[in-house]
Coordinates of C-alpha atoms and ligand atoms in Angstrom, one line a residue:
M1332 CA -10.6 -34.5 -10.6
T1333 CA -7.4 -34.7 -8.4
E1334 CA -7.0 -33.0 -5.1
I1335 CA -3.3 -32.7 -3.9
G1336 CA -2.7 -30.9 -0.2
L1337 CA -3.6 -30.2 3.1
K1338 CA -7.4 -28.7 3.3
A1339 CA -9.6 -29.1 5.5
E1340 CA -11.9 -32.2 5.2
N1341 CA -15.4 -30.6 3.7
A1342 CA -13.7 -28.1 1.7
T1343 CA -14.7 -28.4 -1.7
L1344 CA -14.1 -26.3 -4.6
A1345 CA -17.3 -27.3 -6.6
E1346 CA -19.2 -25.0 -3.5
I1347 CA -17.3 -21.8 -5.5
G1348 CA -19.0 -23.2 -8.4
L1349 CA -15.5 -24.6 -9.8
K1350 CA -16.6 -28.0 -11.3
N1351 CA -13.8 -29.7 -13.3
V1352 CA -10.6 -28.0 -12.6
A1353 CA -7.6 -31.4 -13.6
T1354 CA -6.0 -30.8 -10.4
A1355 CA -6.5 -29.1 -7.0
F1356 CA -4.0 -28.1 -4.7
W1357 CA -4.3 -26.8 -1.9
N1358 CA -1.9 -25.4 0.3
L1359 CA 1.4 -26.4 -1.2
T1360 CA 3.9 -24.9 0.8
P1361 CA 6.2 -22.4 -0.5
A1362 CA 8.8 -24.8 -1.7
E1363 CA 6.4 -26.2 -3.5
L1364 CA 4.9 -23.6 -5.2
V1365 CA 8.7 -22.6 -6.5
E1366 CA 8.6 -26.2 -7.7
E1367 CA 5.5 -26.0 -9.8
T1368 CA 6.9 -22.2 -11.4
L1369 CA 9.7 -23.5 -12.1
L1370 CA 8.4 -26.5 -13.7
R1371 CA 5.9 -25.0 -15.8
G1372 CA 8.8 -23.1 -17.3
E1373 CA 7.0 -19.7 -15.7
G1374 CA 9.7 -18.2 -13.5
L1375 CA 13.8 -18.6 -12.5
L1376 CA 16.3 -18.8 -9.5
T1377 CA 18.0 -15.7 -8.2
D1378 CA 21.4 -16.8 -6.5
T1379 CA 20.1 -15.8 -3.3
G1380 CA 16.8 -18.1 -4.0
A1381 CA 14.2 -16.1 -4.3
L1382 CA 11.8 -16.9 -7.1
A1383 CA 11.4 -14.5 -10.1
V1384 CA 8.7 -14.3 -12.3
D1385 CA 7.8 -12.1 -15.1
T1386 CA 3.6 -10.8 -13.8
G1387 CA 3.5 -10.3 -17.9
E1388 CA 1.3 -7.4 -19.6
F1389 CA 0.4 -5.6 -16.3
T1390 CA 3.2 -4.3 -13.6
G1391 CA 1.0 -2.4 -12.0
R1392 CA -2.4 -2.1 -10.4
S1393 CA -4.9 -0.9 -12.6
P1394 CA -7.1 1.8 -11.0
K1395 CA -9.9 2.5 -14.0
D1396 CA -10.6 -1.5 -14.0
K1397 CA -11.7 -1.3 -10.1
F1398 CA -14.9 -2.4 -10.3
I1399 CA -17.3 -2.5 -7.1
V1400 CA -21.0 -4.9 -7.6
C1401 CA -23.7 -1.7 -6.8
D1402 CA -26.2 -3.7 -5.5
K1403 CA -28.5 -3.1 -1.9
N1404 CA -26.1 -3.4 0.6
T1405 CA -24.0 -0.7 -1.0
E1406 CA -25.5 1.7 -3.2
N1407 CA -26.1 4.3 0.0
S1408 CA -23.0 3.5 1.4
V1409 CA -20.0 3.6 -1.0
W1410 CA -18.7 6.1 -2.2
W1411 CA -19.2 6.2 -6.2
G1412 CA -17.2 7.6 -9.0
D1413 CA -13.9 6.5 -11.0
V1414 CA -12.2 6.1 -7.5
N1415 CA -15.5 3.3 -6.9
I1416 CA -17.2 2.4 -10.3
K1417 CA -20.1 0.8 -10.3
F1418 CA -21.1 -2.7 -11.1
D1419 CA -24.2 -5.0 -11.7
A1420 CA -24.8 -7.6 -10.4
D1421 CA -26.6 -10.2 -13.3
K1422 CA -23.3 -9.0 -14.9
F1423 CA -20.9 -10.0 -11.6
D1424 CA -22.7 -13.4 -12.2
K1425 CA -22.0 -13.9 -15.2
L1426 CA -18.6 -12.2 -16.3
Y1427 CA -17.8 -15.2 -12.2
N1428 CA -19.4 -18.1 -14.5
R1429 CA -17.2 -17.3 -17.0
I1430 CA -13.7 -17.1 -15.2
T1431 CA -15.1 -21.1 -13.1
A1432 CA -15.5 -21.6 -17.1
Y1433 CA -12.1 -21.0 -18.0
L1434 CA -10.9 -22.6 -14.9
S1435 CA -12.2 -25.5 -15.7
G1436 CA -9.5 -28.5 -17.0
R1437 CA -6.9 -26.4 -16.1
E1438 CA -4.5 -26.6 -12.3
V1439 CA -5.5 -24.3 -10.5
Y1440 CA -3.6 -23.1 -6.7
V1441 CA -5.7 -23.0 -3.7
R1442 CA -4.1 -21.3 -0.5
D1443 CA -6.2 -20.6 2.7
A1444 CA -4.9 -17.5 4.9
Y1445 CA -6.1 -14.3 6.7
A1446 CA -6.3 -10.9 7.2
C1447 CA -6.0 -8.9 10.4
A1448 CA -3.1 -9.9 12.9
D1449 CA -5.7 -8.7 15.8
P1450 CA -7.7 -12.2 16.6
E1451 CA -11.2 -9.9 16.9
F1452 CA -10.8 -9.1 13.3
R1453 CA -9.4 -11.7 11.7
T1454 CA -11.0 -12.1 8.1
N1455 CA -10.2 -15.6 6.5
I1456 CA -9.4 -15.7 3.2
R1457 CA -9.8 -18.4 0.9
V1458 CA -6.8 -17.5 -2.5
V1459 CA -7.7 -19.9 -5.5
T1460 CA -5.0 -18.4 -8.3
E1461 CA -4.2 -19.6 -11.6
F1462 CA -0.3 -19.6 -11.3
P1463 CA 1.3 -21.2 -8.3
W1464 CA 3.7 -17.9 -7.8
S1465 CA 0.6 -15.8 -7.4
N1466 CA -0.2 -18.3 -4.9
L1467 CA 3.2 -18.0 -3.1
F1468 CA 2.1 -14.3 -3.1
A1469 CA -0.8 -14.8 -1.5
N1470 CA 1.1 -17.0 0.8
N1471 CA 3.5 -14.4 1.6
L1472 CA 1.3 -11.5 2.0
F1473 CA -1.6 -12.3 3.9
L1474 CA -1.3 -14.1 7.6
R1475 CA -0.5 -17.8 7.2
P1476 CA -2.5 -20.4 9.6
T1477 CA -1.3 -22.9 11.3
K1478 CA -1.8 -27.1 10.2
A1479 CA -4.6 -27.1 12.0
E1480 CA -6.3 -23.8 11.2
I1481 CA -6.2 -25.3 8.1
L1482 CA -7.8 -28.1 8.7
T1483 CA -10.9 -26.5 9.9
F1484 CA -10.3 -23.2 7.5
D1485 CA -13.5 -21.2 6.9
P1486 CA -13.6 -18.6 4.1
D1487 CA -15.2 -15.9 4.6
W1488 CA -13.7 -14.0 2.2
V1489 CA -12.9 -16.0 -1.8
I1490 CA -10.8 -14.4 -4.6
L1491 CA -10.6 -16.1 -8.0
N1492 CA -7.4 -14.6 -9.6
A1493 CA -6.4 -16.0 -13.3
P1494 CA -4.4 -14.0 -15.4
G1495 CA -5.6 -15.4 -18.1
F1496 CA -9.0 -14.7 -19.0
M1497 CA -9.1 -12.2 -20.8
A1498 CA -12.6 -10.2 -20.3
D1499 CA -15.0 -8.8 -23.7
P1500 CA -16.1 -6.0 -22.5
E1501 CA -19.0 -6.2 -24.8
I1502 CA -20.2 -9.5 -22.8
D1503 CA -19.1 -8.6 -19.4
G1504 CA -19.6 -5.1 -18.6
T1505 CA -15.7 -4.3 -17.9
R1506 CA -13.8 -1.2 -19.7
Q1507 CA -11.1 -3.9 -20.9
H1508 CA -10.1 -7.4 -21.1
N1509 CA -8.2 -6.8 -17.5
F1510 CA -10.3 -6.5 -14.4
A1511 CA -11.2 -6.6 -10.4
V1512 CA -14.2 -6.8 -9.1
I1513 CA -15.7 -7.0 -5.6
N1514 CA -18.9 -8.1 -4.3
F1515 CA -19.3 -7.5 -0.6
T1516 CA -22.8 -9.0 -1.0
K1517 CA -21.4 -12.3 -1.9
K1518 CA -18.2 -12.1 -0.5
I1519 CA -15.8 -12.9 -3.8
I1520 CA -13.7 -10.6 -5.2
I1521 CA -12.3 -11.6 -9.1
I1522 CA -9.8 -10.8 -10.7
G1523 CA -9.1 -11.7 -14.9
G1524 CA -6.5 -10.0 -17.4
T1525 CA -3.9 -8.8 -15.3
G1526 CA -1.1 -11.2 -13.3
Y1527 CA 0.0 -8.2 -11.0
T1528 CA -0.2 -9.6 -7.8
G1529 CA -0.4 -6.6 -6.0
E1530 CA -4.5 -6.2 -7.1
I1531 CA -4.1 -9.1 -4.8
K1532 CA -3.3 -7.7 -1.8
K1533 CA -4.6 -4.1 -3.0
G1534 CA -8.5 -6.1 -3.3
I1535 CA -8.4 -7.5 0.3
F1536 CA -7.9 -3.7 1.6
S1537 CA -10.5 -1.7 -0.2
V1538 CA -12.2 -4.6 1.4
L1539 CA -11.4 -4.1 5.2
N1540 CA -11.3 -0.1 4.5
Y1541 CA -15.0 -0.7 3.8
V1542 CA -15.9 -3.4 6.6
L1543 CA -14.0 -1.7 9.6
P1544 CA -14.4 2.0 9.8
H1545 CA -18.6 0.9 8.7
E1546 CA -18.6 -1.8 10.5
K1547 CA -16.8 -2.5 12.7
N1548 CA -16.0 1.3 14.1
V1549 CA -11.7 0.6 12.7
L1550 CA -10.0 2.9 11.1
S1551 CA -8.1 1.6 8.5
M1552 CA -5.2 2.7 6.8
H1553 CA -2.8 2.7 4.2
C1554 CA 0.2 3.2 6.4
S1555 CA 3.4 1.3 7.6
S1556 CA 4.4 0.2 11.6
N1557 CA 6.9 -0.2 13.5
I1558 CA 7.7 0.2 17.8
G1559 CA 10.1 0.6 20.0
K1560 CA 12.2 -0.9 22.3
K1561 CA 10.0 1.1 25.1
G1562 CA 6.5 0.1 23.1
D1563 CA 5.5 3.3 21.3
T1564 CA 4.4 2.4 18.1
A1565 CA 5.2 4.9 15.4
I1566 CA 3.1 4.9 12.0
F1567 CA 4.0 6.4 8.4
F1568 CA 1.5 7.3 5.5
G1569 CA 2.2 8.0 2.1
L1570 CA 1.0 7.5 -1.6
S1571 CA 3.6 4.8 -3.2
G1572 CA 6.9 5.5 -3.8
T1573 CA 7.1 8.1 -0.7
G1574 CA 9.0 5.5 1.5
K1575 CA 6.6 3.5 3.9
T1576 CA 8.0 -0.3 3.3
T1577 CA 12.0 2.1 3.3
L1578 CA 11.2 3.6 6.7
S1579 CA 9.2 1.1 8.8
A1580 CA 12.5 -1.0 8.1
D1581 CA 14.3 0.2 10.7
P1582 CA 17.0 -1.9 12.7
E1583 CA 16.2 -0.1 15.8
R1584 CA 12.7 -0.6 15.9
G1585 CA 10.5 -4.1 15.3
L1586 CA 8.5 -3.8 12.4
I1587 CA 4.9 -4.1 12.4
G1588 CA 4.0 -4.0 9.1
D1589 CA 4.7 -2.4 5.7
D1590 CA 1.3 -1.2 4.2
E1591 CA -1.9 -1.6 5.8
H1592 CA -3.5 -1.3 9.5
G1593 CA -6.4 -0.9 11.5
W1594 CA -6.7 0.9 14.4
A1595 CA -8.4 -0.1 17.1
K1596 CA -9.9 1.4 20.4
D1597 CA -6.7 0.8 21.8
R1598 CA -4.5 -0.9 19.9
I1599 CA -3.4 -0.7 16.2
F1600 CA -2.8 -3.9 13.9
N1601 CA -1.6 -5.4 10.7
F1602 CA -4.1 -6.5 8.0
E1603 CA -1.0 -8.8 6.4
G1604 CA 1.5 -10.8 6.6
G1605 CA 4.5 -9.5 4.9
C1606 CA 5.4 -6.7 2.9
Y1607 CA 5.7 -5.5 -0.9
A1608 CA 8.5 -4.0 -1.7
K1609 CA 9.8 -1.5 -4.1
C1610 CA 13.5 -2.8 -5.7
I1611 CA 14.4 -0.2 -7.8
D1612 CA 17.9 0.9 -7.3
L1613 CA 17.7 -1.1 -4.2
T1614 CA 21.7 -1.9 -2.3
K1615 CA 22.5 -3.2 0.7
E1616 CA 24.2 -0.2 1.8
K1617 CA 20.8 1.2 2.1
E1618 CA 18.2 -0.8 3.0
P1619 CA 19.6 -3.8 4.2
Q1620 CA 17.2 -5.1 6.2
I1621 CA 15.1 -5.6 2.3
Y1622 CA 18.0 -6.3 0.8
S1623 CA 18.3 -10.3 3.0
A1624 CA 14.7 -10.6 2.2
I1625 CA 15.5 -11.8 -0.9
K1626 CA 16.3 -15.2 -0.4
A1627 CA 14.0 -18.7 -0.6
G1628 CA 10.0 -18.0 -0.3
A1629 CA 10.9 -14.6 -2.0
L1630 CA 9.2 -13.4 -5.1
L1631 CA 10.4 -10.8 -7.3
E1632 CA 8.4 -9.1 -9.9
N1633 CA 9.8 -8.2 -13.4
I1634 CA 13.2 -7.4 -12.4
E1635 CA 16.2 -8.5 -15.5
F1636 CA 19.6 -10.1 -14.4
I1637 CA 23.3 -9.0 -14.9
E1638 CA 24.1 -10.9 -18.5
D1639 CA 25.1 -14.3 -18.1
T1640 CA 24.5 -14.2 -14.4
R1641 CA 21.8 -14.9 -11.5
T1642 CA 22.5 -12.0 -9.7
V1643 CA 19.7 -9.3 -10.0
D1644 CA 20.1 -6.3 -11.7
Y1645 CA 18.4 -4.1 -9.2
S1646 CA 18.8 -0.7 -10.9
D1647 CA 17.8 -2.1 -14.8
T1648 CA 14.0 -0.9 -15.5
S1649 CA 13.7 -2.2 -19.2
K1650 CA 10.7 -4.1 -17.6
T1651 CA 8.6 -1.1 -15.4
E1652 CA 10.1 0.8 -12.9
N1653 CA 7.9 -1.0 -9.9
T1654 CA 9.6 -4.0 -10.2
R1655 CA 9.1 -5.7 -6.5
V1656 CA 9.1 -8.8 -3.8
A1657 CA 7.0 -9.9 -1.7
Y1658 CA 8.1 -11.6 1.7
P1659 CA 6.2 -12.8 4.4
I1660 CA 7.7 -10.3 8.0
N1661 CA 9.3 -13.2 9.2
H1662 CA 12.0 -12.5 6.2
I1663 CA 12.8 -9.4 8.7
D1664 CA 15.3 -10.3 11.6
N1665 CA 13.0 -8.2 14.2
A1666 CA 9.1 -8.4 12.6
V1667 CA 6.9 -8.4 15.8
E1668 CA 4.6 -11.1 15.8
P1669 CA 1.6 -11.3 16.1
S1670 CA 1.9 -7.9 14.2
I1671 CA 0.3 -6.1 17.0
G1672 CA 0.9 -2.5 18.9
S1673 CA 0.1 0.2 21.4
T1674 CA -2.0 3.0 19.9
P1675 CA 0.2 5.7 18.9
K1676 CA 3.2 7.9 19.3
N1677 CA 4.1 9.3 16.4
I1678 CA 2.1 10.1 12.7
F1679 CA 4.3 10.6 10.5
F1680 CA 2.4 11.6 7.0
L1681 CA 5.4 10.6 3.8
T1682 CA 5.2 12.9 0.9
A1683 CA 7.6 13.4 -2.5
D1684 CA 7.3 16.4 -3.0
A1685 CA 8.7 17.2 -6.2
F1686 CA 8.7 20.9 -6.1
G1687 CA 11.3 21.1 -3.5
V1688 CA 8.9 23.7 -1.1
I1689 CA 7.7 21.0 1.8
P1690 CA 10.5 20.5 4.7
P1691 CA 12.0 17.7 4.6
I1692 CA 11.3 17.8 8.3
S1693 CA 7.7 19.4 10.1
K1694 CA 5.7 19.5 13.0
L1695 CA 2.2 20.0 12.4
T1696 CA -0.2 21.4 15.3
P1697 CA -3.5 19.3 15.2
G1698 CA -5.4 21.6 12.1
Q1699 CA -2.5 21.0 9.6
A1700 CA -2.7 17.0 11.0
M1701 CA -6.5 17.2 9.5
Y1702 CA -5.9 19.5 6.8
H1703 CA -2.6 17.2 4.7
F1704 CA -4.5 14.1 5.9
I1705 CA -7.3 14.8 3.9
S1706 CA -5.2 16.8 1.0
G1707 CA -2.8 13.0 0.9
Y1708 CA -0.3 15.1 -0.8
T1709 CA 2.7 14.2 -2.9
A1710 CA 4.3 14.5 -6.5
K1711 CA 4.7 12.2 -9.4
V1712 CA 7.7 12.5 -11.8
A1713 CA 8.4 11.5 -15.2
G1714 CA 9.8 8.5 -15.8
T1715 CA 6.7 6.5 -14.0
E1716 CA 4.0 7.2 -16.4
V1717 CA 3.7 7.8 -19.9
G1718 CA 2.8 10.7 -20.9
I1719 CA 4.6 13.4 -17.5
T1720 CA 7.6 15.2 -18.5
E1721 CA 7.1 17.5 -15.9
P1722 CA 6.4 16.8 -12.5
Q1723 CA 2.7 16.5 -11.2
T1724 CA 0.9 17.3 -8.0
T1725 CA -0.9 14.3 -6.5
F1726 CA -4.0 14.9 -4.3
S1727 CA -5.0 11.5 -3.0
A1728 CA -6.9 11.5 0.3
C1729 CA -6.0 9.9 3.3
F1730 CA -3.2 9.0 1.5
G1731 CA -4.9 5.8 0.0
K1732 CA -8.2 7.5 -2.2
A1733 CA -7.8 4.6 -4.4
F1734 CA -8.4 2.1 -2.1
L1735 CA -11.7 3.9 -0.2
P1736 CA -14.8 2.8 -1.0
L1737 CA -16.0 4.6 2.5
H1738 CA -16.1 9.0 1.5
P1739 CA -12.9 10.7 3.1
T1740 CA -14.4 12.5 5.9
K1741 CA -15.4 9.2 7.2
Y1742 CA -11.9 7.8 7.8
A1743 CA -10.7 11.8 8.5
D1744 CA -13.4 11.9 11.0
L1745 CA -12.0 8.4 13.3
L1746 CA -8.7 9.5 12.7
G1747 CA -10.0 13.3 14.0
K1748 CA -11.2 11.3 16.8
K1749 CA -8.2 9.2 17.4
M1750 CA -6.1 12.6 17.6
K1751 CA -7.6 13.9 20.2
E1752 CA -7.8 11.0 22.2
S1753 CA -4.5 9.7 22.4
N1754 CA -2.2 13.4 22.7
V1755 CA 0.3 11.8 19.5
N1756 CA 2.6 13.7 17.5
V1757 CA 2.5 14.4 14.0
W1758 CA 5.3 15.3 11.5
L1759 CA 5.1 15.6 7.8
I1760 CA 8.2 14.5 6.0
N1761 CA 9.4 15.3 2.7
T1762 CA 11.3 12.2 1.4
G1763 CA 11.4 14.6 -2.1
W1764 CA 13.2 17.4 -3.8
S1765 CA 15.4 19.8 -1.2
G1766 CA 17.6 22.8 -3.1
G1767 CA 15.6 23.1 -6.3
P1768 CA 12.5 21.4 -7.7
Y1769 CA 13.5 17.6 -9.6
G1770 CA 16.0 18.3 -12.7
V1771 CA 17.3 21.0 -10.9
G1772 CA 17.2 19.8 -6.7
E1773 CA 17.9 16.5 -5.4
R1774 CA 16.0 13.5 -3.7
I1775 CA 16.8 14.1 -0.2
K1776 CA 19.1 11.5 0.9
L1777 CA 17.4 8.9 2.6
K1778 CA 20.2 9.0 5.4
Y1779 CA 19.5 12.4 6.2
T1780 CA 15.6 11.2 6.3
R1781 CA 15.7 8.5 8.6
A1782 CA 17.7 10.6 11.1
M1783 CA 14.8 13.2 11.0
I1784 CA 12.8 10.6 11.9
S1785 CA 15.3 8.9 14.5
A1786 CA 15.5 12.4 16.2
A1787 CA 11.4 12.3 16.5
L1788 CA 10.8 9.0 17.5
N1789 CA 13.4 9.4 20.1
G1790 CA 11.9 12.7 21.3
E1791 CA 15.4 15.1 20.4
L1792 CA 13.0 17.4 18.2
D1793 CA 11.1 18.1 21.2
N1794 CA 13.4 20.8 23.2
V1795 CA 14.7 22.8 20.2
E1796 CA 14.4 25.8 18.2
Y1797 CA 11.8 26.0 15.7
A1798 CA 11.1 28.6 12.8
Q1799 CA 7.8 29.0 10.4
T1800 CA 8.0 28.4 7.1
P1801 CA 6.1 30.9 4.6
F1802 CA 3.3 30.0 3.0
F1803 CA 3.3 26.7 4.9
K1804 CA 3.2 28.0 7.9
L1805 CA 4.6 24.7 8.9
A1806 CA 7.4 24.1 12.6
I1807 CA 10.6 23.7 11.3
P1808 CA 13.5 22.8 13.5
K1809 CA 16.3 24.8 13.9
T1810 CA 19.0 21.5 14.6
C1811 CA 18.7 18.2 13.8
P1812 CA 20.8 15.5 14.8
N1813 CA 23.2 13.8 12.2
V1814 CA 21.4 16.8 10.0
P1815 CA 22.7 19.4 8.4
D1816 CA 21.6 22.5 10.0
E1817 CA 21.4 23.6 6.0
I1818 CA 18.8 21.2 3.9
L1819 CA 16.2 21.7 7.6
N1820 CA 14.8 25.4 6.0
A1821 CA 14.1 24.3 1.7
R1822 CA 13.7 27.6 1.2
D1823 CA 17.7 28.1 2.2
T1824 CA 18.5 24.7 0.1
W1825 CA 17.6 27.2 -3.1
K1826 CA 19.9 28.6 -4.5
D1827 CA 17.2 31.3 -6.5
K1828 CA 14.7 32.7 -3.5
A1829 CA 12.2 34.4 -6.1
A1830 CA 12.0 30.7 -7.9
F1831 CA 11.5 29.2 -4.5
D1832 CA 8.9 31.5 -3.7
A1833 CA 7.4 31.5 -6.5
K1834 CA 6.8 26.9 -6.6
A1835 CA 5.7 27.0 -3.3
A1836 CA 2.5 29.8 -3.8
Q1837 CA 1.8 27.7 -6.7
L1838 CA 2.4 24.5 -5.0
A1839 CA -0.1 26.1 -2.2
G1840 CA -2.1 27.2 -4.8
A1841 CA -2.8 23.3 -5.8
F1842 CA -3.1 23.0 -2.0
A1843 CA -6.5 25.2 -2.0
K1844 CA -7.8 24.4 -5.3
N1845 CA -8.1 20.6 -4.0
F1846 CA -8.9 21.1 -0.4
Q1847 CA -12.0 23.1 -2.1
Q1848 CA -14.3 19.5 -2.7
Y1849 CA -13.9 19.1 0.8
A1850 CA -14.2 22.9 2.8
D1851 CA -17.9 22.5 3.6
N1852 CA -17.6 19.6 5.6
A1853 CA -14.4 20.8 7.9
S1854 CA -14.3 22.3 10.7
E1855 CA -12.8 26.1 10.9
E1856 CA -9.7 24.7 13.1
I1857 CA -9.2 22.5 9.7
L1858 CA -9.3 25.6 7.5
A1859 CA -7.7 27.6 9.5
A1860 CA -4.2 25.2 8.9
A1861 CA -4.6 25.7 5.0
P1862 CA -2.0 27.3 3.0
Q1863 CA -1.7 30.8 2.1
V1864 CA -0.9 31.3 -1.6
S1865 CA 0.7 34.7 -0.5
S1866 CA 3.4 34.7 1.4
V1867 CA 3.0 37.3 4.5
N1868 CA 6.1 36.5 6.0
A1869 CA 8.8 35.3 3.3
Ligands
ATP2484 P1 4.2 1.0 -2.1 O1 2.9 1.5 -1.7 O2 4.2 1.5 -3.4 O3 4.3 0.1 -1.4 P2 6.1 3.1 -0.6 O4 5.9 4.2 0.3 O5 5.8 1.8 0.3 O6 5.0 2.3 -1.5 P3 8.8 2.3 -0.4 O7 8.8 1.0 -1.4 O8 9.2 2.6 0.6 O9 7.4 3.5 -1.0 O10 9.8 3.3 -1.7 C1 10.5 4.4 -1.2 C2 11.8 4.3 -2.9 O11 12.0 5.3 -2.5 C3 12.7 3.1 -2.6 O12 12.9 3.0 -3.3 C4 13.9 4.7 -1.9 O13 15.3 4.0 -1.7 C5 13.5 5.6 -2.5 N1 14.4 6.7 -1.9 C6 15.2 7.7 -2.1 N2 15.3 8.5 -1.1 C7 14.9 8.4 0.1 C8 14.2 9.3 1.2 N3 14.7 10.2 1.5 N4 13.1 8.1 1.8 C9 12.7 7.8 1.6 N5 12.6 6.6 0.6 C10 13.9 7.4 -0.1
MN2485 MN1 5.5 -0.2 0.0

């Protein structure tokens, strides 16, 4: 076996069962990984110097193929079900051995990295990848140790990433050929059959969503975060596509992180060292910071070029709507490093409501905040998934159910406590439709959403008049700087008021139905914050 690159003296691949790989490339620089990718014919350079690759069959995560090993450690703590699917410990060992056998004789790329910007919670990760570009992803998204730290690096967790290894459900106990399996006892994640890099970051996110609340009393959160010049932190919760990455990139504020954070006693911290931004319809005008981050070292996924050029066509969705770019956080010029902030002053819940019912900004009471956190509402619109022709309501507890190994009430209780201790403002933001549902109305303009968030952050909504909406009983400002008054009340933006009331009642009904599963655990205050299915004051 040939070994190239930088590593701790006693670090070996044999200790993780990888005995006969052809060459192990340890901790190559981004430039070296780019060169490897180009030499292997697995990518192309764009005219801004970024590397563009195709991830293959999978261009998104595959939640049905995500498993957790069920053993003594996890049996009674993990919230088993269709989010956390049981995997047999013996089957894990066998599958692990089949992956190491697959990787023998091949070149592999090893990355030593870590998660959690707060030194108290630092988690070292060794990522072994089949492909150099997957390794670049790990470099960009996780935190990067110094050279000196690499020389003494001791991993807490290991990720084995083999997109070319196809599982056999009969032999391996998987659902199909692709899988991501977490083993909390062995502290190993194995990923195979899929090249989608998001599985790597969300694998570690799932790990931290277990370890931090369960063992360290830290709330883990699917949110982005930024900080103002006066040291005021804001966090933005939301499901995929609701605007976490887009809205946290704000030239007026320092970026702490775009997707995963922990809330410890008196501070919040980023789990990651980079961002994973959606590229669909990206323009320099609308999202200047993200646009400029796509330069040498950045990894673009599943994009197309304008014909006969190496200029990316961000409007092209022929491979997927989920085109992405992964870059280290320092590609954003006002990134905060180390990525730590004070206790949040403002919390935003982002929802992309395709029904056009939720107002573009409203201020939540503590009971409503808990109700909406547990509900985790957004909508999926036609086009993003096969078979969806009408907008579909999605409820994902804590705005991240897919990544939560523990029962949602664990996270909700922690957030409830934090909110009581910290006197934080909580806002609900609809980044979705206005003037009617999807197909009739339009998506709320990004510049207005940004203006509403700036106003909330600057205290400009503290002393304005508020009105209350029917059904959802949300407090909406009557005026907001740089936003037309008439879009602040969703009902006013609909031509057909009866149609609005019918849609609002329908959505309120969907909230009520979804909440039934949590009602037994909810306090009077939270239950009283539920929307009314019939409008009293419409
Ligand atoms: P993920 O969890 O998958 O990373 P995310 O919450 O980070 O998702 P973004 O990457 O920020 O989501 O995606 C939001 C998308 O919606 C962007 O492409 C953005 O340009 C677009 N968009 C359109 N209108 C708005 C709006 N009013 N507010 C926020 N985003 C908007
Ligand atoms: Mn994002």
